[in-house]
Amino acid sequence: MDLIDDDGAPSSRGNAPEFTVSELSGAVKRTIEGEFGHVRVRGEVGRVSLPRSGHVYLDLKDDRAVISGVIWKGVASRLATMPEEGMEVIATGRLTTFPGQSKYQIVIEDIAPAGAGALMAMLEKRKAALAAEGLFSEARKKPIPFLPDVIGVVTSPSGAVIRDILHRLRDRFPRKVLIWPVGVQGQNCAPEVARAIRGFNALTPGGALPRPDLLIVARGGGSIEDLWGFNEELVVRAAAESAIPLISAVGHETDTTLIDFASDRRAPTPTAAAEMAVPVRRDLLAWLAEQEARLTAALSQGITRRGQRLADLSRALPRADVLLEVPRQRLDRAGDRLPAALIARVRAEEVRLGKAAGGLRPGVLTARIDRARDRLDERGRQLGRALARPVDTGKRDLDRLTPRLDPARIEAARQRSEREFNALAARLDRAGRAQVEGWKSRLAALERIRQTLGYTETLKRGYAVVRSEGEVITTAGAATSAGILEIEFADGRVSAVVGGSAGGGAKPKKKDTPPEQGSLF
């Protein structure tokens, strides 16, 4: 309708028609909505209000004007980027009025940052706020396990990223991999990634579905808009709260997202994340082989040094004949004195016996026996009276306790005692078996050490023991003067003659005599 009606009758106050407030507000609403049914507005986000209804109320402003805006709940849930105060945005929608307050506003149907500069400004602001909370602190970061048994991967199941990760893990060190499929861009990216991280952490260790020891959040490269889901606060907080160590591998090496700061380790690419997760199996095997060789060499050198030390000490010991000379002389002197000492002792005992026999007369013995019998009779009477008193007391106690004796209670107590005894016997049996097994293990270990340190093990490495008439030959001169030699090898003994053979040739002899210490050649 027109605000000025030419056909209207003139009033007493002029040609202008009269409108009610509602009519005028409705006319303004229709005019504004007709002229501005679809507009795009660029400005800075001012005040932002998020009531419980789910709608979003905000202000768009520049250096000279401010316009109110509203994003209804259904539209707000579909937005790729939620508006934040200070962000420069481009809002698309329609203008309308709010008659209740005589103000106009824009009903926003879509809102997006005004270029990469606005996104980076918002990113830096969000990064500073999260860093102030300590979510990026190095103290929160957990060490990456050296060799995880199960690895959880959060990524798209259909992209090249998961194939690269699985291929790299298979080449380096095959591990169990759990994949949690998520969208890696768009509106659903952030909530799905956060839900996947928290879902892996909620798994029970040792359950039917094993809990991962390490998480990898991965995505290929892309623009800042494509990677924006990994800059959302929801994802950053989920990564910081993860009790499982987490590696972020989002984008290429030059791409940086906020999850990289909250994760425990950042990988420049998804392939590099797989390399960080596990070591190279071939390198570990080579390192183990090297360590085994070093240990074997160290043991061999130690045994050689101790063998040489033992040989040196054995040469420093005096001969057995020298050590036994003095004890043999003392034994000879004692043997010479022994017959005379025995005769003197027998004569002394005969004198003592003669003295004692003089006092042993039948009358004296009879009197002593009578006195002993009288004392025995008196003690017997005292013993009878002493025994009668406890018996009487016991009978009275038994008469008093007899009514209280319940066979069922006695049987229950007996059964309980029997169960306890059986339990203790079982525990004793288990403890005894465990102790015996421990002794067996220690004995087997000592036996292995004994065999390792024995000279027979040295014979197996190509050495031999040379003897002549049971004596060990240690020099070439002694071997030449001995003539007939007996040489012990690891698999038997042979006899030989210096400069020839004994009995037509060396004849092997079985190892039927106990080994002796000797020099090794």
mmCIF file of N, CA and C in Angstrom, residues 50-145:
data_model
loop_
_atom_site.group_PDB
_atom_site.id
_atom_site.type_symbol
_atom_site.label_atom_id
_atom_site.label_comp_id
_atom_site.label_asym_id
_atom_site.label_seq_id
_atom_site.Cartn_x
_atom_site.Cartn_y
_atom_site.Cartn_z
ATOM 1 N N LEU A 50 24.883 -16.249 22.988
ATOM 2 C CA LEU A 50 24.496 -17.645 22.715
ATOM 3 C C LEU A 50 23.539 -18.113 23.801
ATOM 4 N N PRO A 51 22.248 -17.836 23.700
ATOM 5 C CA PRO A 51 21.283 -18.280 24.721
ATOM 6 C C PRO A 51 21.042 -19.783 24.630
ATOM 7 N N ARG A 52 20.334 -20.319 25.620
ATOM 8 C CA ARG A 52 20.075 -21.758 25.660
ATOM 9 C C ARG A 52 19.177 -22.229 24.532
ATOM 10 N N SER A 53 18.450 -21.318 23.897
ATOM 11 C CA SER A 53 17.565 -21.724 22.813
ATOM 12 C C SER A 53 18.315 -22.262 21.613
ATOM 13 N N GLY A 54 19.605 -21.961 21.499
ATOM 14 C CA GLY A 54 20.384 -22.423 20.363
ATOM 15 C C GLY A 54 20.539 -21.383 19.283
ATOM 16 N N HIS A 55 19.769 -20.267 19.352
ATOM 17 C CA HIS A 55 19.936 -19.190 18.388
ATOM 18 C C HIS A 55 21.208 -18.417 18.712
ATOM 19 N N VAL A 56 21.680 -17.641 17.729
ATOM 20 C CA VAL A 56 22.879 -16.811 17.901
ATOM 21 C C VAL A 56 22.504 -15.373 17.589
ATOM 22 N N TYR A 57 22.753 -14.474 18.539
ATOM 23 C CA TYR A 57 22.506 -13.045 18.351
ATOM 24 C C TYR A 57 23.846 -12.336 18.323
ATOM 25 N N LEU A 58 24.011 -11.434 17.351
ATOM 26 C CA LEU A 58 25.294 -10.754 17.211
ATOM 27 C C LEU A 58 25.093 -9.380 16.603
ATOM 28 N N ASP A 59 26.178 -8.604 16.581
ATOM 29 C CA ASP A 59 26.194 -7.288 15.946
ATOM 30 C C ASP A 59 27.243 -7.295 14.850
ATOM 31 N N LEU A 60 26.885 -6.676 13.691
ATOM 32 C CA LEU A 60 27.844 -6.431 12.622
ATOM 33 C C LEU A 60 28.109 -4.937 12.581
ATOM 34 N N LYS A 61 29.379 -4.562 12.523
ATOM 35 C CA LYS A 61 29.688 -3.134 12.620
ATOM 36 C C LYS A 61 30.870 -2.804 11.727
ATOM 37 N N ASP A 62 30.944 -1.516 11.398
ATOM 38 C CA ASP A 62 32.152 -0.954 10.821
ATOM 39 C C ASP A 62 32.477 0.315 11.601
ATOM 40 N N ASP A 63 33.249 1.203 11.020
ATOM 41 C CA ASP A 63 33.672 2.368 11.796
ATOM 42 C C ASP A 63 32.589 3.411 11.967
ATOM 43 N N ARG A 64 31.400 3.253 11.274
ATOM 44 C CA ARG A 64 30.362 4.285 11.368
ATOM 45 C C ARG A 64 28.983 3.761 11.736
ATOM 46 N N ALA A 65 28.742 2.460 11.676
ATOM 47 C CA ALA A 65 27.383 1.978 11.920
ATOM 48 C C ALA A 65 27.425 0.569 12.492
ATOM 49 N N VAL A 66 26.260 0.209 13.103
ATOM 50 C CA VAL A 66 26.083 -1.119 13.686
ATOM 51 C C VAL A 66 24.721 -1.645 13.266
ATOM 52 N N ILE A 67 24.658 -2.934 12.903
ATOM 53 C CA ILE A 67 23.385 -3.566 12.592
ATOM 54 C C ILE A 67 23.305 -4.871 13.372
ATOM 55 N N SER A 68 22.112 -5.122 13.952
ATOM 56 C CA SER A 68 21.899 -6.355 14.709
ATOM 57 C C SER A 68 21.649 -7.505 13.750
ATOM 58 N N GLY A 69 22.012 -8.707 14.190
ATOM 59 C CA GLY A 69 21.803 -9.889 13.376
ATOM 60 C C GLY A 69 21.382 -11.068 14.237
ATOM 61 N N VAL A 70 20.717 -12.021 13.628
ATOM 62 C CA VAL A 70 20.288 -13.227 14.312
ATOM 63 C C VAL A 70 20.502 -14.414 13.386
ATOM 64 N N ILE A 71 20.977 -15.519 13.966
ATOM 65 C CA ILE A 71 21.132 -16.792 13.241
ATOM 66 C C ILE A 71 20.254 -17.795 13.963
ATOM 67 N N TRP A 72 19.239 -18.294 13.293
ATOM 68 C CA TRP A 72 18.334 -19.217 13.952
ATOM 69 C C TRP A 72 19.033 -20.556 14.218
ATOM 70 N N LYS A 73 18.497 -21.316 15.146
ATOM 71 C CA LYS A 73 19.124 -22.545 15.637
ATOM 72 C C LYS A 73 19.418 -23.528 14.513
ATOM 73 N N GLY A 74 18.487 -23.741 13.597
ATOM 74 C CA GLY A 74 18.696 -24.687 12.516
ATOM 75 C C GLY A 74 19.843 -24.289 11.605
ATOM 76 N N VAL A 75 19.971 -22.966 11.349
ATOM 77 C CA VAL A 75 21.059 -22.490 10.501
ATOM 78 C C VAL A 75 22.386 -22.564 11.255
ATOM 79 N N ALA A 76 22.377 -22.215 12.554
ATOM 80 C CA ALA A 76 23.614 -22.204 13.341
ATOM 81 C C ALA A 76 24.247 -23.587 13.421
ATOM 82 N N SER A 77 23.424 -24.640 13.463
ATOM 83 C CA SER A 77 23.975 -25.997 13.566
ATOM 84 C C SER A 77 24.663 -26.447 12.288
ATOM 85 N N ARG A 78 24.397 -25.757 11.160
ATOM 86 C CA ARG A 78 24.989 -26.149 9.883
ATOM 87 C C ARG A 78 26.170 -25.282 9.485
ATOM 88 N N LEU A 79 26.492 -24.270 10.278
ATOM 89 C CA LEU A 79 27.571 -23.355 9.907
ATOM 90 C C LEU A 79 28.922 -24.054 9.992
ATOM 91 N N ALA A 80 29.776 -23.804 9.008
ATOM 92 C CA ALA A 80 31.133 -24.356 9.037
ATOM 93 C C ALA A 80 32.006 -23.623 10.038
ATOM 94 N N THR A 81 31.750 -22.322 10.230
ATOM 95 C CA THR A 81 32.548 -21.512 11.157
ATOM 96 C C THR A 81 31.608 -20.687 12.011
ATOM 97 N N MET A 82 31.695 -20.858 13.306
ATOM 98 C CA MET A 82 30.879 -20.060 14.213
ATOM 99 C C MET A 82 31.489 -18.667 14.363
ATOM 100 N N PRO A 83 30.684 -17.624 14.348
ATOM 101 C CA PRO A 83 31.223 -16.261 14.479
ATOM 102 C C PRO A 83 31.780 -16.022 15.872
ATOM 103 N N GLU A 84 32.869 -15.268 15.917
ATOM 104 C CA GLU A 84 33.482 -14.886 17.173
ATOM 105 C C GLU A 84 33.707 -13.386 17.170
ATOM 106 N N GLU A 85 33.717 -12.804 18.343
ATOM 107 C CA GLU A 85 33.867 -11.358 18.454
ATOM 108 C C GLU A 85 35.223 -10.919 17.897
ATOM 109 N N GLY A 86 35.184 -9.874 17.053
ATOM 110 C CA GLY A 86 36.387 -9.353 16.435
ATOM 111 C C GLY A 86 36.680 -9.946 15.071
ATOM 112 N N MET A 87 35.921 -10.965 14.633
ATOM 113 C CA MET A 87 36.151 -11.604 13.344
ATOM 114 C C MET A 87 35.518 -10.758 12.236
ATOM 115 N N GLU A 88 36.238 -10.589 11.132
ATOM 116 C CA GLU A 88 35.692 -9.916 9.966
ATOM 117 C C GLU A 88 35.026 -10.964 9.081
ATOM 118 N N VAL A 89 33.725 -10.770 8.808
ATOM 119 C CA VAL A 89 32.950 -11.793 8.126
ATOM 120 C C VAL A 89 32.149 -11.172 6.990
ATOM 121 N N ILE A 90 31.631 -12.065 6.144
ATOM 122 C CA ILE A 90 30.634 -11.697 5.127
ATOM 123 C C ILE A 90 29.384 -12.491 5.450
ATOM 124 N N ALA A 91 28.294 -11.780 5.807
ATOM 125 C CA ALA A 91 27.028 -12.403 6.189
ATOM 126 C C ALA A 91 26.051 -12.299 5.041
ATOM 127 N N THR A 92 25.381 -13.403 4.757
ATOM 128 C CA THR A 92 24.356 -13.449 3.707
ATOM 129 C C THR A 92 23.010 -13.714 4.358
ATOM 130 N N GLY A 93 21.980 -12.907 3.979
ATOM 131 C CA GLY A 93 20.663 -13.085 4.580
ATOM 132 C C GLY A 93 19.675 -12.057 4.060
ATOM 133 N N ARG A 94 18.709 -11.737 4.878
ATOM 134 C CA ARG A 94 17.668 -10.784 4.495
ATOM 135 C C ARG A 94 17.414 -9.834 5.661
ATOM 136 N N LEU A 95 17.043 -8.592 5.294
ATOM 137 C CA LEU A 95 16.729 -7.596 6.308
ATOM 138 C C LEU A 95 15.264 -7.721 6.702
ATOM 139 N N THR A 96 15.002 -7.491 7.952
ATOM 140 C CA THR A 96 13.629 -7.481 8.459
ATOM 141 C C THR A 96 13.593 -6.540 9.653
ATOM 142 N N THR A 97 12.424 -6.312 10.162
ATOM 143 C CA THR A 97 12.267 -5.417 11.313
ATOM 144 C C THR A 97 11.727 -6.201 12.490
ATOM 145 N N PHE A 98 11.943 -5.649 13.655
ATOM 146 C CA PHE A 98 11.418 -6.222 14.889
ATOM 147 C C PHE A 98 10.498 -5.172 15.510
ATOM 148 N N PRO A 99 9.181 -5.252 15.225
ATOM 149 C CA PRO A 99 8.272 -4.173 15.636
ATOM 150 C C PRO A 99 8.272 -3.936 17.138
ATOM 151 N N GLY A 100 8.543 -4.938 17.909
ATOM 152 C CA GLY A 100 8.481 -4.774 19.347
ATOM 153 C C GLY A 100 9.447 -3.735 19.874
ATOM 154 N N GLN A 101 10.553 -3.496 19.147
ATOM 155 C CA GLN A 101 11.543 -2.525 19.605
ATOM 156 C C GLN A 101 11.832 -1.470 18.547
ATOM 157 N N SER A 102 11.060 -1.431 17.479
ATOM 158 C CA SER A 102 11.238 -0.437 16.413
ATOM 159 C C SER A 102 12.664 -0.434 15.891
ATOM 160 N N LYS A 103 13.209 -1.621 15.577
ATOM 161 C CA LYS A 103 14.567 -1.737 15.077
ATOM 162 C C LYS A 103 14.581 -2.752 13.954
ATOM 163 N N TYR A 104 15.548 -2.626 13.100
ATOM 164 C CA TYR A 104 15.686 -3.574 12.005
ATOM 165 C C TYR A 104 16.920 -4.437 12.287
ATOM 166 N N GLN A 105 16.934 -5.609 11.655
ATOM 167 C CA GLN A 105 18.006 -6.574 11.868
ATOM 168 C C GLN A 105 18.152 -7.434 10.623
ATOM 169 N N ILE A 106 19.262 -8.120 10.523
ATOM 170 C CA ILE A 106 19.494 -9.019 9.412
ATOM 171 C C ILE A 106 19.374 -10.454 9.915
ATOM 172 N N VAL A 107 18.552 -11.227 9.252
ATOM 173 C CA VAL A 107 18.411 -12.653 9.538
ATOM 174 C C VAL A 107 19.446 -13.376 8.679
ATOM 175 N N ILE A 108 20.483 -13.890 9.328
ATOM 176 C CA ILE A 108 21.635 -14.438 8.609
ATOM 177 C C ILE A 108 21.365 -15.892 8.245
ATOM 178 N N GLU A 109 21.575 -16.200 6.966
ATOM 179 C CA GLU A 109 21.421 -17.564 6.472
ATOM 180 C C GLU A 109 22.766 -18.247 6.233
ATOM 181 N N ASP A 110 23.818 -17.458 6.102
ATOM 182 C CA ASP A 110 25.164 -18.011 5.956
ATOM 183 C C ASP A 110 26.148 -16.931 6.383
ATOM 184 N N ILE A 111 27.244 -17.375 6.992
ATOM 185 C CA ILE A 111 28.266 -16.438 7.430
ATOM 186 C C ILE A 111 29.618 -17.116 7.275
ATOM 187 N N ALA A 112 30.584 -16.379 6.763
ATOM 188 C CA ALA A 112 31.914 -16.941 6.509
ATOM 189 C C ALA A 112 32.949 -15.867 6.758
ATOM 190 N N PRO A 113 34.147 -16.264 7.160
ATOM 191 C CA PRO A 113 35.208 -15.269 7.346
ATOM 192 C C PRO A 113 35.489 -14.539 6.039
ATOM 193 N N ALA A 114 35.867 -13.298 6.152
ATOM 194 C CA ALA A 114 36.125 -12.466 4.976
ATOM 195 C C ALA A 114 37.549 -12.685 4.502
ATOM 196 N N GLY A 115 37.830 -13.873 3.910
ATOM 197 C CA GLY A 115 39.142 -14.146 3.368
ATOM 198 C C GLY A 115 40.052 -14.844 4.365
ATOM 199 N N ALA A 116 41.251 -15.254 3.858
ATOM 200 C CA ALA A 116 42.206 -15.976 4.690
ATOM 201 C C ALA A 116 42.734 -15.120 5.820
ATOM 202 N N GLY A 117 42.839 -13.824 5.606
ATOM 203 C CA GLY A 117 43.325 -12.946 6.668
ATOM 204 C C GLY A 117 42.439 -12.989 7.893
ATOM 205 N N ALA A 118 41.130 -13.000 7.692
ATOM 206 C CA ALA A 118 40.213 -13.078 8.828
ATOM 207 C C ALA A 118 40.343 -14.420 9.533
ATOM 208 N N LEU A 119 40.486 -15.503 8.745
ATOM 209 C CA LEU A 119 40.655 -16.813 9.366
ATOM 210 C C LEU A 119 41.931 -16.875 10.199
ATOM 211 N N MET A 120 43.021 -16.318 9.661
ATOM 212 C CA MET A 120 44.280 -16.350 10.410
ATOM 213 C C MET A 120 44.192 -15.513 11.668
ATOM 214 N N ALA A 121 43.486 -14.377 11.585
ATOM 215 C CA ALA A 121 43.323 -13.554 12.781
ATOM 216 C C ALA A 121 42.531 -14.303 13.847
ATOM 217 N N MET A 122 41.453 -14.978 13.413
ATOM 218 C CA MET A 122 40.670 -15.755 14.360
ATOM 219 C C MET A 122 41.483 -16.929 14.908
ATOM 220 N N LEU A 123 42.319 -17.527 14.029
ATOM 221 C CA LEU A 123 43.140 -18.643 14.474
ATOM 222 C C LEU A 123 44.141 -18.196 15.536
ATOM 223 N N GLU A 124 44.789 -17.067 15.327
ATOM 224 C CA GLU A 124 45.755 -16.573 16.301
ATOM 225 C C GLU A 124 45.081 -16.220 17.615
ATOM 226 N N LYS A 125 43.896 -15.663 17.537
ATOM 227 C CA LYS A 125 43.172 -15.323 18.759
ATOM 228 C C LYS A 125 42.806 -16.582 19.544
ATOM 229 N N ARG A 126 42.315 -17.614 18.832
ATOM 230 C CA ARG A 126 41.955 -18.861 19.496
ATOM 231 C C ARG A 126 43.189 -19.562 20.046
ATOM 232 N N LYS A 127 44.293 -19.504 19.301
ATOM 233 C CA LYS A 127 45.532 -20.117 19.763
ATOM 234 C C LYS A 127 46.011 -19.459 21.050
ATOM 235 N N ALA A 128 45.953 -18.136 21.124
ATOM 236 C CA ALA A 128 46.387 -17.436 22.333
ATOM 237 C C ALA A 128 45.505 -17.789 23.523
ATOM 238 N N ALA A 129 44.189 -17.903 23.296
ATOM 239 C CA ALA A 129 43.282 -18.220 24.400
ATOM 240 C C ALA A 129 43.530 -19.626 24.929
ATOM 241 N N LEU A 130 43.712 -20.601 24.020
ATOM 242 C CA LEU A 130 43.955 -21.975 24.465
ATOM 243 C C LEU A 130 45.329 -22.125 25.106
ATOM 244 N N ALA A 131 46.312 -21.392 24.592
ATOM 245 C CA ALA A 131 47.643 -21.450 25.208
ATOM 246 C C ALA A 131 47.623 -20.872 26.612
ATOM 247 N N ALA A 132 46.797 -19.842 26.815
ATOM 248 C CA ALA A 132 46.697 -19.251 28.151
ATOM 249 C C ALA A 132 46.122 -20.251 29.151
ATOM 250 N N GLU A 133 45.318 -21.202 28.687
ATOM 251 C CA GLU A 133 44.779 -22.238 29.576
ATOM 252 C C GLU A 133 45.791 -23.350 29.856
ATOM 253 N N GLY A 134 46.916 -23.321 29.166
ATOM 254 C CA GLY A 134 47.938 -24.341 29.381
ATOM 255 C C GLY A 134 47.757 -25.594 28.556
ATOM 256 N N LEU A 135 46.879 -25.573 27.543
ATOM 257 C CA LEU A 135 46.636 -26.776 26.742
ATOM 258 C C LEU A 135 47.821 -27.123 25.847
ATOM 259 N N PHE A 136 48.696 -26.138 25.578
ATOM 260 C CA PHE A 136 49.852 -26.402 24.727
ATOM 261 C C PHE A 136 51.134 -26.571 25.533
ATOM 262 N N SER A 137 51.036 -26.652 26.852
ATOM 263 C CA SER A 137 52.221 -26.716 27.700
ATOM 264 C C SER A 137 52.996 -28.010 27.451
ATOM 265 N N GLU A 138 54.327 -27.895 27.445
ATOM 266 C CA GLU A 138 55.171 -29.079 27.266
ATOM 267 C C GLU A 138 55.045 -30.054 28.433
ATOM 268 N N ALA A 139 54.685 -29.524 29.612
ATOM 269 C CA ALA A 139 54.550 -30.397 30.780
ATOM 270 C C ALA A 139 53.392 -31.383 30.623
ATOM 271 N N ARG A 140 52.413 -31.060 29.779
ATOM 272 C CA ARG A 140 51.259 -31.951 29.582
ATOM 273 C C ARG A 140 51.565 -33.086 28.606
ATOM 274 N N LYS A 141 52.605 -32.935 27.823
ATOM 275 C CA LYS A 141 52.850 -33.892 26.743
ATOM 276 C C LYS A 141 53.416 -35.193 27.299
ATOM 277 N N LYS A 142 52.969 -36.290 26.717
ATOM 278 C CA LYS A 142 53.354 -37.631 27.168
ATOM 279 C C LYS A 142 54.361 -38.225 26.191
ATOM 280 N N PRO A 143 55.272 -39.060 26.687
ATOM 281 C CA PRO A 143 56.250 -39.688 25.778
ATOM 282 C C PRO A 143 55.574 -40.709 24.871
ATOM 283 N N ILE A 144 56.080 -40.813 23.664
ATOM 284 C CA ILE A 144 55.568 -41.790 22.690
ATOM 285 C C ILE A 144 56.158 -43.160 23.028
ATOM 286 N N PRO A 145 55.332 -44.217 23.140
ATOM 287 C CA PRO A 145 55.871 -45.548 23.453
ATOM 288 C C PRO A 145 56.843 -46.017 22.370
#
